[in-house]
Each structure stands twice: as C-alpha cells, then as structure tokens.
Coordinates of C-alpha atoms and ligand atoms in Angstrom, one line a residue:
X1 CA 2.2 -45.8 43.0
X2 CA 6.0 -45.2 41.5
X3 CA 6.7 -44.0 38.5
X4 CA 8.7 -46.1 36.2
X5 CA 12.0 -43.5 34.7
X6 CA 11.1 -44.6 31.3
X7 CA 8.0 -43.8 30.9
X8 CA 9.0 -40.0 32.7
X9 CA 11.5 -39.7 30.2
X10 CA 8.8 -40.1 27.2
X11 CA 6.3 -38.1 28.8
X12 CA 8.8 -35.2 28.9
X13 CA 10.4 -35.5 24.9
X14 CA 6.8 -35.8 24.8
X15 CA 5.6 -32.4 26.2
X16 CA 8.4 -31.2 24.5
X17 CA 6.9 -32.3 21.4
X18 CA 3.2 -30.5 21.9
X19 CA 4.8 -27.5 23.0
X20 CA 6.9 -27.3 20.3
X21 CA 3.4 -27.9 18.2
X22 CA 1.3 -25.8 20.2
X23 CA 4.8 -22.8 19.0
X24 CA 4.6 -24.5 15.4
X25 CA 1.0 -23.3 15.1
X26 CA 0.8 -19.7 16.9
X27 CA 3.8 -18.9 14.1
X28 CA 1.4 -20.4 11.6
X29 CA -1.6 -18.7 12.9
X30 CA -0.3 -15.1 13.1
X31 CA 1.3 -15.5 9.8
X32 CA -2.4 -15.8 8.9
X33 CA -3.2 -13.0 10.7
X34 CA -1.1 -10.0 9.1
X35 CA 1.0 -11.0 5.7
X36 CA 4.7 -11.6 6.7
X37 CA 5.9 -10.4 3.1
X38 CA 4.1 -6.8 3.7
X39 CA 4.2 -6.2 7.3
X40 CA 2.9 -3.1 7.1
X41 CA 0.4 -3.4 4.3
X42 CA -3.3 -1.6 4.8
X43 CA -5.7 0.6 3.3
X44 CA -6.2 3.8 5.4
X45 CA -9.5 5.4 5.0
X46 CA -9.0 9.2 5.8
X47 CA -11.6 11.8 6.6
X48 CA -10.9 15.2 6.1
X49 CA -13.5 17.2 7.5
X50 CA -12.9 20.9 5.0
X51 CA -16.3 22.9 5.7
X52 CA -18.9 23.0 8.4
X53 CA -22.1 23.8 6.9
X54 CA -25.4 24.8 8.5
X55 CA -25.9 21.5 9.9
X56 CA -22.8 18.9 9.2
X57 CA -20.1 19.2 7.3
X58 CA -18.3 18.7 4.2
X59 CA -15.3 15.8 4.2
X60 CA -13.0 14.8 1.6
X61 CA -12.7 11.2 1.7
X62 CA -9.2 9.7 0.8
X63 CA -8.5 5.4 0.1
X64 CA -4.7 4.9 0.2
X65 CA -3.5 1.2 -0.3
X66 CA -0.3 1.3 0.7
X67 CA -0.5 -2.8 0.2
X68 CA 2.7 -3.1 -2.1
X69 CA 1.2 -5.7 -4.4
X70 CA -2.5 -6.0 -4.0
X71 CA -4.8 -4.0 -5.7
X72 CA -8.4 -3.3 -6.0
X73 CA -9.5 -4.8 -9.2
X74 CA -12.6 -4.2 -11.2
X75 CA -15.6 -4.5 -10.7
X76 CA -13.6 -2.4 -8.1
X77 CA -14.5 -1.2 -3.6
X78 CA -17.6 -0.9 -1.7
X79 CA -17.4 1.1 1.3
X80 CA -20.0 0.9 4.0
X81 CA -20.4 2.6 7.3
X82 CA -22.4 3.6 10.2
X83 CA -23.8 6.7 11.4
X84 CA -23.5 7.3 14.9
X85 CA -26.6 9.6 15.0
X86 CA -28.9 10.2 12.6
X87 CA -26.7 11.6 9.3
X88 CA -27.9 11.9 6.1
X89 CA -26.4 12.5 3.3
X90 CA -26.9 16.0 0.9
X91 CA -25.1 15.0 -2.1
X92 CA -21.6 13.5 -3.0
X93 CA -19.2 13.7 -5.2
X94 CA -16.9 11.4 -7.3
X95 CA -19.1 9.3 -5.8
X96 CA -22.9 7.4 -5.0
X97 CA -24.8 5.2 -2.8
X98 CA -26.0 1.9 -3.8
X99 CA -29.1 2.6 -2.2
X100 CA -31.4 6.5 -0.8
X101 CA -32.7 4.6 1.2
X102 CA -35.9 6.3 3.1
X103 CA -36.0 10.0 2.5
X104 CA -39.8 10.4 3.1
X105 CA -39.0 12.7 6.0
X106 CA -37.6 15.2 4.0
X107 CA -40.0 17.9 1.7
X108 CA -38.5 19.9 -0.6
X109 CA -34.8 19.1 -0.6
X110 CA -33.9 15.3 -0.8
X111 CA -31.0 14.1 0.4
X112 CA -28.6 11.2 -1.9
X113 CA -29.4 9.3 0.7
X114 CA -30.4 8.5 4.1
X115 CA -29.7 5.0 5.2
X116 CA -28.4 4.6 8.6
X117 CA -25.4 2.0 6.7
X118 CA -25.2 3.8 3.6
X119 CA -23.4 2.3 1.0
X120 CA -20.8 3.5 -1.5
X121 CA -19.4 2.7 -4.8
X122 CA -17.2 4.4 -7.0
X123 CA -18.1 6.1 -10.4
X124 CA -17.3 4.7 -13.5
X125 CA -14.8 7.1 -15.8
X126 CA -16.0 9.5 -18.1
X127 CA -18.7 10.6 -15.8
X128 CA -19.5 14.1 -16.5
X129 CA -17.1 17.2 -15.0
X130 CA -19.2 18.2 -12.3
X131 CA -19.0 15.0 -10.8
X132 CA -16.2 14.5 -10.7
X133 CA -12.5 14.9 -7.9
X134 CA -9.4 14.4 -8.4
X135 CA -8.5 10.2 -8.5
X136 CA -12.3 9.7 -8.1
X137 CA -14.0 7.9 -11.6
X138 CA -12.1 4.8 -12.2
X139 CA -14.6 2.4 -11.5
X140 CA -13.5 1.1 -7.9
X141 CA -10.0 0.2 -8.9
X142 CA -7.0 1.2 -6.9
X143 CA -3.6 -0.2 -8.0
X144 CA -1.2 -1.4 -5.3
X145 CA 1.6 0.7 -3.6
X146 CA 4.0 -1.5 -5.0
X147 CA 3.5 -0.8 -9.1
X148 CA 1.8 2.6 -9.4
X149 CA 2.4 4.7 -6.0
X150 CA 0.2 6.7 -7.6
X151 CA -2.8 5.3 -8.4
X152 CA -2.7 3.5 -5.4
X153 CA -5.7 6.2 -4.2
X154 CA -8.9 7.0 -4.9
X155 CA -11.5 9.7 -3.2
X156 CA -14.6 11.1 -3.3
X157 CA -16.4 14.2 -0.9
X158 CA -19.6 13.9 1.2
X159 CA -21.3 16.3 2.3
X160 CA -23.5 15.1 5.7
X161 CA -26.3 16.9 7.2
X162 CA -28.1 16.4 10.5
X163 CA -24.6 16.4 12.1
X164 CA -22.4 17.9 14.6
X165 CA -21.1 20.5 13.2
X166 CA -17.6 21.6 15.4
X167 CA -15.2 19.4 16.1
X168 CA -16.8 18.6 19.8
X169 CA -20.2 17.1 19.0
X170 CA -19.0 15.4 15.0
X171 CA -19.9 11.6 16.1
X172 CA -17.3 9.6 13.7
X173 CA -18.5 6.9 11.8
X174 CA -18.6 3.1 13.1
X175 CA -18.6 0.1 11.6
X176 CA -16.7 0.4 8.5
X177 CA -16.4 -2.3 6.1
X178 CA -14.3 -2.5 2.7
X179 CA -15.1 -4.7 -0.2
X180 CA -11.9 -4.9 -2.0
X181 CA -14.3 -6.2 -4.2
X182 CA -14.7 -9.1 -2.4
X183 CA -14.4 -10.3 1.3
X184 CA -11.3 -10.3 3.1
X185 CA -10.6 -7.1 5.3
X186 CA -10.9 -6.5 8.6
X187 CA -11.3 -2.7 9.2
X188 CA -10.4 -1.1 12.6
X189 CA -12.0 2.1 14.3
X190 CA -12.1 6.0 13.2
X191 CA -9.4 7.3 15.1
X192 CA -8.8 10.8 15.0
X193 CA -5.3 12.0 13.7
X194 CA -4.1 15.0 13.3
X195 CA -5.3 17.8 10.7
X196 CA -4.1 17.1 6.8
X197 CA -2.3 19.8 5.8
X198 CA -2.2 21.3 2.4
X199 CA -0.4 23.2 -0.1
X200 CA -2.1 25.5 -2.5
X201 CA -1.4 24.3 -6.0
X202 CA 1.5 27.9 -6.3
X203 CA 3.0 26.0 -2.8
X204 CA 3.5 29.2 -1.0
X205 CA 0.2 28.5 1.8
X206 CA -0.5 25.9 3.6
X207 CA -4.2 25.3 4.5
X208 CA -4.7 22.5 6.8
X209 CA -8.2 20.4 7.4
X210 CA -10.9 21.7 10.3
X211 CA -10.3 18.1 11.9
X212 CA -8.8 14.8 10.4
X213 CA -10.1 10.6 11.2
X214 CA -8.7 7.5 9.9
X215 CA -10.1 3.9 9.7
X216 CA -7.3 1.7 8.9
X217 CA -8.3 -2.0 7.0
X218 CA -6.0 -5.1 6.5
X219 CA -6.8 -7.8 4.4
X220 CA -6.2 -11.6 5.6
X221 CA -6.8 -14.5 3.5
X222 CA -8.4 -16.7 5.1
X223 CA -11.2 -14.4 5.7
X224 CA -11.5 -14.7 1.6
X225 CA -12.1 -18.7 1.2
X226 CA -10.4 -21.1 2.7
X227 CA -8.8 -22.5 -0.5
X228 CA -6.0 -21.4 -2.1
X229 CA -7.0 -19.2 -4.8
X230 CA -4.0 -20.0 -6.8
X231 CA -1.2 -23.1 -7.3
X232 CA 2.0 -23.6 -8.6
X233 CA 3.9 -26.7 -10.7
X234 CA 7.6 -27.3 -11.3
X235 CA 10.3 -29.1 -13.7
X236 CA 14.1 -28.6 -14.3
X237 CA 16.1 -28.7 -16.8
X238 CA 18.1 -32.1 -15.1
X239 CA 14.9 -34.1 -14.1
X240 CA 12.5 -34.7 -17.0
X241 CA 9.5 -35.0 -15.1
X242 CA 6.9 -32.6 -14.6
X243 CA 5.6 -31.8 -10.7
X244 CA 2.6 -30.2 -11.2
X245 CA -0.1 -28.6 -8.6
X246 CA -1.2 -30.9 -6.0
X247 CA -4.9 -32.7 -7.1
X248 CA -7.2 -30.1 -6.0
X249 CA -5.2 -27.5 -5.0
X250 CA -8.1 -24.9 -4.9
X251 CA -11.3 -27.2 -4.0
X252 CA -13.0 -29.5 -6.5
X253 CA -16.2 -28.6 -5.5
X254 CA -16.5 -26.2 -8.6
X255 CA -16.2 -29.4 -10.7
X256 CA -19.1 -29.9 -12.2
X257 CA -19.3 -26.6 -14.1
X258 CA -15.7 -27.2 -15.1
X259 CA -15.2 -26.8 -19.5
X260 CA -12.8 -29.1 -20.9
X261 CA -10.9 -27.0 -23.5
X262 CA -12.0 -29.0 -26.3
X263 CA -15.2 -29.3 -25.7
X264 CA -18.4 -27.2 -27.8
X265 CA -19.5 -24.7 -25.3
X266 CA -16.0 -22.8 -26.3
X267 CA -17.9 -21.7 -29.2
X268 CA -20.7 -20.0 -27.1
X269 CA -20.7 -16.3 -27.6
X270 CA -20.6 -14.8 -24.0
X271 CA -19.0 -17.5 -22.2
X272 CA -15.9 -14.7 -21.5
X273 CA -18.8 -12.5 -20.2
X274 CA -17.9 -11.4 -16.7
X275 CA -20.6 -12.0 -13.7
X276 CA -21.3 -9.6 -11.3
X277 CA -20.6 -11.4 -8.7
X278 CA -16.8 -12.6 -10.6
X279 CA -17.7 -15.6 -10.1
X280 CA -15.9 -18.0 -12.3
X281 CA -16.2 -20.5 -15.5
X282 CA -13.1 -22.9 -15.2
X283 CA -11.7 -24.6 -17.5
X284 CA -11.3 -28.2 -16.6
X285 CA -7.9 -29.4 -14.8
X286 CA -7.0 -31.5 -12.0
X287 CA -6.3 -28.4 -9.9
X288 CA -9.4 -26.6 -10.2
X289 CA -7.5 -23.6 -9.9
X290 CA -8.3 -20.0 -11.8
X291 CA -4.4 -19.0 -12.1
X292 CA -1.3 -21.8 -11.8
X293 CA 2.1 -20.3 -11.5
X294 CA 5.2 -22.1 -13.9
X295 CA 8.0 -22.3 -12.5
X296 CA 11.1 -23.6 -14.8
X297 CA 14.6 -24.3 -14.0
X298 CA 16.0 -23.5 -16.7
X299 CA 20.4 -23.5 -17.0
X300 CA 22.8 -23.4 -14.9
X301 CA 25.5 -21.7 -15.8
X302 CA 29.2 -20.5 -14.2
X303 CA 28.4 -17.7 -13.3
X304 CA 24.5 -17.5 -13.0
X305 CA 21.5 -19.8 -13.0
X306 CA 17.9 -18.8 -15.7
X307 CA 14.5 -19.6 -14.4
X308 CA 11.6 -19.1 -16.6
X309 CA 8.4 -18.5 -14.8
X310 CA 4.6 -18.5 -17.3
X311 CA 1.5 -17.4 -15.6
X312 CA -1.7 -19.0 -16.9
X313 CA -5.2 -18.4 -16.3
X314 CA -7.6 -21.1 -16.4
X315 CA -10.8 -19.1 -15.5
X316 CA -12.8 -18.0 -18.6
X317 CA -14.6 -15.3 -17.5
X318 CA -11.4 -13.1 -16.7
X319 CA -9.5 -10.8 -17.6
X320 CA -6.9 -10.0 -14.9
X321 CA -5.4 -6.6 -15.2
X322 CA -2.2 -5.5 -13.1
X323 CA -1.9 -8.4 -12.2
X324 CA 1.1 -8.9 -9.5
X325 CA 3.2 -12.0 -9.1
X326 CA 5.3 -12.3 -6.0
X327 CA 7.9 -14.6 -5.4
X328 CA 10.3 -15.5 -2.5
X329 CA 13.6 -17.6 -2.5
X330 CA 17.5 -16.7 -1.1
X331 CA 18.5 -15.7 -4.7
X332 CA 16.4 -12.9 -5.5
X333 CA 18.6 -10.8 -3.7
X334 CA 21.0 -11.0 -6.6
X335 CA 18.9 -10.7 -9.6
X336 CA 20.7 -9.8 -12.8
X337 CA 18.4 -9.4 -15.8
X338 CA 14.5 -9.8 -15.5
X339 CA 12.9 -10.1 -18.9
X340 CA 9.5 -9.0 -20.1
X341 CA 7.9 -8.5 -17.0
X342 CA 9.0 -5.4 -14.5
X343 CA 10.7 -6.1 -11.3
X344 CA 10.6 -4.5 -7.8
X345 CA 12.4 -5.8 -5.0
X346 CA 10.6 -6.6 -2.1
X347 CA 12.5 -5.4 1.8
X348 CA 9.7 -6.1 4.3
X349 CA 12.8 -6.4 6.5
X350 CA 15.2 -4.3 6.6
X351 CA 17.9 -7.2 7.2
X352 CA 16.4 -10.2 4.7
X353 CA 16.0 -9.7 0.6
X354 CA 14.8 -12.4 -0.5
X355 CA 11.1 -11.6 -2.4
X356 CA 10.4 -9.8 -5.0
X357 CA 7.3 -8.3 -7.1
X358 CA 6.8 -8.7 -10.8
X359 CA 3.9 -7.7 -13.3
X360 CA 3.0 -6.2 -16.5
X361 CA 4.9 -3.9 -18.6
X362 CA 2.3 -1.2 -19.5
X363 CA 0.9 -2.2 -23.0
X364 CA 2.5 -5.4 -23.4
X365 CA 1.0 -7.8 -21.2
X366 CA -0.1 -6.1 -18.0
X367 CA -3.1 -7.2 -18.9
X368 CA -3.7 -11.5 -18.0
X369 CA -6.2 -12.3 -21.0
X370 CA -8.6 -14.6 -20.1
X371 CA -8.6 -18.6 -20.4
X372 CA -7.8 -19.5 -23.9
X373 CA -4.8 -19.5 -26.2
X374 CA -3.8 -16.2 -24.8
X375 CA -4.0 -16.2 -21.1
X376 CA -0.7 -16.6 -20.5
X377 CA 2.6 -14.7 -19.5
X378 CA 5.8 -15.0 -18.9
X379 CA 9.2 -14.1 -18.3
X380 CA 13.0 -15.0 -17.6
X381 CA 14.5 -14.2 -14.8
X382 CA 18.6 -14.4 -14.3
X383 CA 19.8 -14.8 -10.8
X384 CA 23.7 -14.2 -10.2
X385 CA 25.0 -17.3 -7.7
X386 CA 26.2 -17.1 -4.5
X387 CA 28.6 -20.3 -5.1
X388 CA 28.0 -20.4 -0.8
X389 CA 24.8 -21.4 -1.1
X390 CA 23.4 -22.1 -4.7
X391 CA 22.7 -25.7 -5.1
X392 CA 20.5 -28.0 -7.8
X393 CA 20.0 -30.8 -4.8
X394 CA 17.1 -30.6 -2.3
X395 CA 14.4 -28.5 -4.2
X396 CA 16.3 -25.5 -3.1
X397 CA 16.3 -23.5 -6.5
X398 CA 12.4 -23.5 -6.5
X399 CA 10.8 -21.1 -4.6
X400 CA 9.6 -21.1 -1.1
X401 CA 6.4 -18.9 -1.6
X402 CA 4.8 -17.5 -4.4
X403 CA 1.9 -15.1 -4.3
X404 CA -0.6 -13.6 -7.2
X405 CA -2.6 -10.7 -6.5
X406 CA -1.8 -11.4 -3.2
X407 CA -2.9 -14.6 -2.4
X408 CA -0.8 -17.5 -1.2
X409 CA -0.9 -20.2 -4.0
X410 CA -0.5 -23.7 -2.7
X411 CA 3.1 -25.6 -3.3
X412 CA 3.4 -28.8 -4.2
X413 CA 4.5 -31.0 -1.5
X414 CA 8.4 -31.2 -0.5
X415 CA 8.8 -34.7 -1.3
X416 CA 7.2 -34.2 -5.2
X417 CA 9.7 -32.2 -6.4
X418 CA 12.1 -32.4 -8.7
X419 CA 15.3 -34.4 -7.1
X420 CA 18.6 -34.1 -9.0
X421 CA 19.4 -37.7 -10.5
X422 CA 21.4 -40.0 -8.3
X423 CA 20.4 -38.0 -5.5
X424 CA 20.3 -39.5 -1.7
X425 CA 18.5 -36.5 -0.6
X426 CA 14.7 -37.8 -1.2
X427 CA 14.9 -39.3 2.2
X428 CA 16.2 -36.7 3.4
X429 CA 13.0 -34.6 2.9
X430 CA 11.0 -37.8 3.3
X431 CA 11.8 -38.4 6.8
X432 CA 11.7 -34.8 7.8
X433 CA 7.5 -35.2 6.8
X434 CA 7.5 -38.2 8.8
X435 CA 8.5 -36.6 11.7
X436 CA 5.9 -33.4 11.2
X437 CA 3.8 -36.4 11.0
X438 CA 4.4 -37.7 14.0
X439 CA 4.8 -34.5 16.1
X440 CA 0.9 -33.6 14.4
X441 CA -1.0 -36.9 15.8
X442 CA 1.1 -36.2 18.8
X443 CA -0.7 -33.2 18.9
X444 CA -3.9 -34.3 18.5
X445 CA -3.4 -37.5 21.1
X446 CA -3.1 -35.4 24.0
X447 CA -4.6 -32.2 23.4
Ligands
NAG1 C1 -0.6 1.3 6.5 O1 0.4 2.2 6.2 C2 1.3 2.6 6.5 C3 2.2 2.8 4.7 O2 3.0 1.7 4.8 C4 2.0 2.5 7.8 O3 3.0 4.0 7.7 C5 1.3 2.8 9.2 O4 1.5 2.9 9.8 C6 0.3 1.3 8.3 N1 -1.0 1.4 9.7 C7 -1.3 0.5 10.4 C8 -2.3 0.9 11.2 O5 -0.8 -0.8 10.6
NAG2 C1 -3.7 9.3 8.5 O1 -4.0 8.4 7.0 C2 -3.0 8.9 5.8 C3 -2.8 8.5 4.3 O2 -4.6 8.4 4.1 C4 -1.8 8.9 6.6 O3 -1.1 9.5 5.7 C5 -1.7 9.6 7.4 O4 -0.2 8.9 7.5 C6 -3.0 8.9 8.7 N1 -2.4 8.7 9.6 C7 -2.7 8.3 11.3 C8 -2.1 9.0 12.5 O5 -2.1 6.9 10.7
NAG3 C1 -22.6 -3.3 10.7 O1 -22.3 -3.4 9.2 C2 -23.4 -4.7 8.5 C3 -23.3 -4.1 7.0 O2 -22.7 -3.2 6.4 C4 -24.5 -4.3 9.4 O3 -24.8 -5.2 8.8 C5 -24.3 -4.5 10.6 O4 -25.4 -4.3 11.5 C6 -23.8 -2.9 11.1 N1 -23.4 -2.7 12.7 C7 -23.5 -2.0 13.3 C8 -24.1 -2.1 15.3 O5 -24.2 -1.0 12.6
NAG4 C1 -10.8 21.8 18.0 O1 -10.9 23.2 17.5 C2 -10.1 23.6 18.8 C3 -10.1 25.2 17.7 O2 -11.3 25.4 17.3 C4 -8.6 23.3 18.4 O3 -7.9 23.7 19.4 C5 -8.5 21.8 18.9 O4 -7.6 20.8 18.6 C6 -9.7 20.7 17.9 N1 -9.9 19.6 18.2 C7 -9.7 18.3 16.9 C8 -9.7 16.8 17.5 O5 -9.2 18.6 16.3
NAG5 C1 -10.6 -9.8 -22.6 O1 -10.6 -8.7 -22.9 C2 -10.8 -8.8 -24.6 C3 -9.8 -7.7 -25.2 O2 -10.0 -6.8 -24.3 C4 -12.3 -8.7 -24.6 O3 -12.6 -9.1 -25.8 C5 -13.1 -10.4 -23.7 O4 -14.3 -9.4 -23.7 C6 -12.5 -9.9 -22.5 N1 -12.9 -11.0 -21.8 C7 -13.3 -11.1 -20.3 C8 -14.0 -12.2 -19.4 O5 -13.7 -9.8 -19.7
NAG6 C1 18.1 -6.4 -2.9 O1 18.4 -7.3 -4.1 C2 18.0 -6.7 -5.5 C3 18.4 -7.9 -6.5 O2 20.2 -8.2 -6.6 C4 18.9 -5.0 -5.3 O3 19.0 -4.1 -6.4 C5 18.8 -4.6 -4.5 O4 19.2 -3.6 -4.3 C6 18.3 -5.7 -2.8 N1 18.4 -4.3 -2.1 C7 18.9 -4.1 -0.4 C8 18.1 -3.3 0.7 O5 19.8 -4.4 -0.2
NAG7 C1 24.1 -11.3 -3.3 O1 23.6 -9.9 -2.9 C2 23.8 -9.7 -1.7 C3 23.3 -8.4 -1.4 O2 21.9 -8.1 -2.0 C4 25.7 -9.6 -1.6 O3 25.8 -9.1 0.0 C5 26.5 -10.3 -2.1 O4 27.8 -10.2 -2.2 C6 25.6 -10.6 -3.7 N1 26.8 -11.8 -4.0 C7 26.9 -11.8 -5.3 C8 27.9 -13.3 -5.5 O5 27.0 -11.0 -5.8
NAG8 C1 12.8 -36.9 -11.7 O1 12.0 -36.5 -10.0 C2 10.9 -37.5 -9.5 C3 10.3 -36.9 -7.9 O2 10.0 -35.5 -8.1 C4 11.9 -39.0 -9.2 O3 11.0 -39.8 -9.1 C5 12.7 -39.1 -10.8 O4 13.4 -40.1 -10.3 C6 13.4 -38.3 -11.0 N1 13.8 -38.4 -12.3 C7 15.6 -38.9 -12.1 C8 15.8 -39.2 -13.3 O5 16.2 -38.7 -11.0

C-alpha cells in the first residue's frame, strides 16, 4: 500500500492542529486549576500550640486570607477537620463547633465537642468579652488581602484533650475542609513548619509557639458551579448599539423562579430577606446573572481616554459587602484617575502590569445594595494613552477579563463587540473564530 503525498501532507497538518489544540486545552485547564491573576493567592490556616495540658494542648488557630481580591463574605467561613485519634475539644474561645456530638462517655466535665469531624464557625460580633480573642467574632467575614490586610485574618483558640502532649506524640488533624461560605476551596494536608515567633507587646522579648503546623487552601471556580456568576456588557460612544451579556450567561435553570422588575411581588415584605443557604432570588433578565458589569468607552481625548464602569446587582436577597472588581486591560498600566472607587494595581508577574482591582469606598459605596433602584455602583476611569498601542479598532478598548468578588465573568463573544463604523476588521475577528471552530471540530473527530 502506498501513501499518496497529498494525504501525508493533510495528515501532518492535522496532527499539528491536534497538537496545537491539545496545548490550548492544557493551557485552559491549567488556568482553571489556579487563578492566573492571583497565582499565589491562598488561605493559610496556622495552628500554634501555645501550651501543653495534662491530656493534650491548647492551640491558637489563625486563618490568613492571602488572596488579593477574593474575600469571605457573610454568612462567613466554616472549617472542619478529622481528628487523627480520639481527640475531643474541651473548650473554644472566639469560635464554636456547630454540633457537640456524643459526649456520653464523659462524667463531670463535659467537652465542648466529641465529634470525630468537628465543624467550626466564627462567633457573631458582640459576644461577651470572655468568649473573644483578637481577630475573632466577625461572623466569619474575612476581607481580601488586597482590600484590607488588617481584616484579612480570623482567629480562635481551641483546647484539645485525649491528644498527644509532646511535639513527638501529637498527631496532626487531617482532612481539612473550608467553606468560604460555599464550596470552592481545596485544602492540602497539615504540614509542620518552623514555630511561630511572637513579640511581646513592649517589643522587648520574643516568645515562640511550642509547635506549629500550616494548612493551605486554594480556590477553584469550577468547584463552585459550572456556570459563571456574573456577566459583562459593552457600549461605546462611537456605536449606538449595546453589546449585551450573552443569553443565559449564568445558566437559565432558575428562569421559572425569577421576578419581573415591574411585578407586584416586589411589594411583598420579606422579598429581601436572605436565606440561610444564600439561594438567590433574581430579577428576570435574559442573562440570569446576579451581577452584571457594564463597560462603556465614554470619551476619546487627545492624550487620554475615559471609561465608565457600572456594576448592577440583580439579586433581591443579597447585599454585597466589601465587593471587589478586577479588570484586565493592556492600558490599565497607565491609570491616571479613578473616580468614586478605590483602586490598586495588581502585578502578579513582575513584568506584566495590566490588571487592576477596584473596590468601594468605605461608608460610601462599599455596600452594593440588593436588586432595585439602589442596586448599582459606578465609576469612571481616566487612562493615559500609549499612542503606540491605543486604538478603538477591533474591540481593543474593551477589557480582556473581568472578575467580580473573585469569580470570572462571562464576556460577550468577540464578533459581538461594538465596532467602529466602516471598519473592515469585523471580518478578521470572524475568520479567527472560524479557524478556532475548525480546530475544535478536528480535535473532536480525531480523538
Ligand atoms: C500562600 O500565599 C502566601 C502569600 O502570598 C505565599 O507566600 C505562599 O507561598 C502561598 N502558599 C502556597 C502553598 O502557595
Ligand atoms: C504558615 O502560615 C503563616 C500565616 O498564617 C505564614 O506566615 C507562614 O509563612 C506559613 N509558613 C509556611 C512554611 O508556609
Ligand atoms: C473528611 O471530611 C468529610 C466532610 O467533613 C467527611 O465526609 C469524610 O468522611 C472525612 N474523611 C475522613 C477520612 O475523615
Ligand atoms: C520538639 O521539641 C524539641 C525540644 O523539646 C525540639 O528540639 C524539636 O525541634 C521539636 N520538634 C518539632 C517538630 O517542633
Ligand atoms: C440590605 O441592606 C439594607 C440597609 O442596610 C437593609 O435594609 C436590607 O434589608 C438589606 N437587604 C438584604 C437582602 O440583606
Ligand atoms: C502599574 O501601573 C500602575 C497604574 O498606572 C502604577 O501606579 C504602578 O506603579 C505600575 N506598577 C509597576 C510595577 O509598573
Ligand atoms: C505607561 O506605563 C508604563 C509602565 O507602567 C510606562 O513605561 C509607559 O511609559 C506609560 N505610558 C505612558 C503613555 O505614560
Ligand atoms: C455597531 O456595532 C455592531 C456590532 O456590534 C455593528 O453591527 C454595527 O454595524 C455598528 N454600527 C455602526 C454604525 O457601524
């Protein structure tokens, strides 16, 4: 059997295409395993053994949120783990377990919790002073590192019994699970690390923990839901048409439960009452997202250009406190002024400076109110043009990525962007998407 030259050629082109597609897919799946805009972001839970007791130890547990723009919002974190042996929790300060479990074996002194897999939550603000320690009692709410490092921490103290009483006999807890407040985090195993060193309040003496172990938890959006939780729409001064969020951006499975904005149901008391499970009650839209971010290219000056960004809440049951917005655009390295939002450049890789984080000003718009007339916040951003790269063509003026509260939002497809009148560039974008489609088809057929 002899192979025709033409066939050989097409086969090698094909395998090249497959190879390219595989690399592309690998890049995509890798991008989902961690956050490219915050590659080192994590929540670290540190256990410092501060004293040994006759039957165990007392540990100070500190949770640090090292994520730049993903915070833990109300109703707060839930942390659970599995004990390695038959440990019990005698008492806790600054937090509590949700269940005591079966402590019937104990006479006299009854432990706080006897469960093999205790589940711990923060206390609410305003508990008596003798139940508090530093950084506790915030209802489990933890700020993001980028927004407020001093509030990006939560602590509690736990007194463990029926446990090892030396650093050789202690068994580390296993199977850490963090809800923040919903799913999304995956925690690694506890690892013994160098003991934490403390400075006394007068800063003249150092003390140190008897033993320290760390647990690191990272976030992955795919664990939360298969659909995005926000979407982006576009408009511009040079084209009257608005590019809406793609239809069903956030999945249309809740469509039957949504409420029309002119409905009489809105007059019901209780419609804005949050649910324990945080289930949303959405205003009916074609995108069915709780959050929409609108990016409007407003003015083109000689040296500068101006963008208006509005974030709208469509969830009747949610006030977003300490919200964050992250945008990636090549011109965000030359931000001149940001109006009515706080702003911070994010530089995850030293060489690339195209990402910015925005958040509300304290007591002004750091609360994004429930759906309705007040359910939006907005800003204008003034950017200095880099004349070598600035253009209004080919949708360059629109963001490459938008995140709200650390979740990536659904962007419109490239061929739907507002285009400059009389531009021939639409065809370019179009043929590119055809190429991509072909590549994907080939990939499907062959594998
Ligand atoms: C967690 O975040 C901190 C701060 O960014 C970083 O120093 C540390 O390396 C991270 N840990 C892991 C395991 O990624
Ligand atoms: C352990 O966690 C603390 C923060 O809670 C962090 O400062 C420290 O660097 C971590 N140690 C290691 C070895 O990851
Ligand atoms: C790990 O934790 C989960 C949930 O807390 C529990 O269902 C599971 O049985 C635990 N596994 C082990 C080995 O402890
Ligand atoms: C345990 O304690 C001994 C001294 O009591 C110390 O030398 C050793 O480094 C400690 N080990 C750990 C893992 O902390
Ligand atoms: C949002 O906050 C306002 C004012 O603090 C409050 O009246 C309203 O009930 C809250 N709505 C929800 C859904 O929590
Ligand atoms: C990144 O861009 C911002 C906004 O112009 C600027 O303030 C910041 O200094 C830049 N950072 C680096 C590392 O270039
Ligand atoms: C934009 O910012 C970069 C560094 O962030 C700087 O090198 C460049 O000169 C700036 N461009 C203008 C037009 O200011
Ligand atoms: C505005 O953009 C849309 C595509 O988003 C395009 O169909 C329309 O022709 C543009 N309008 C003008 C006046 O060019």
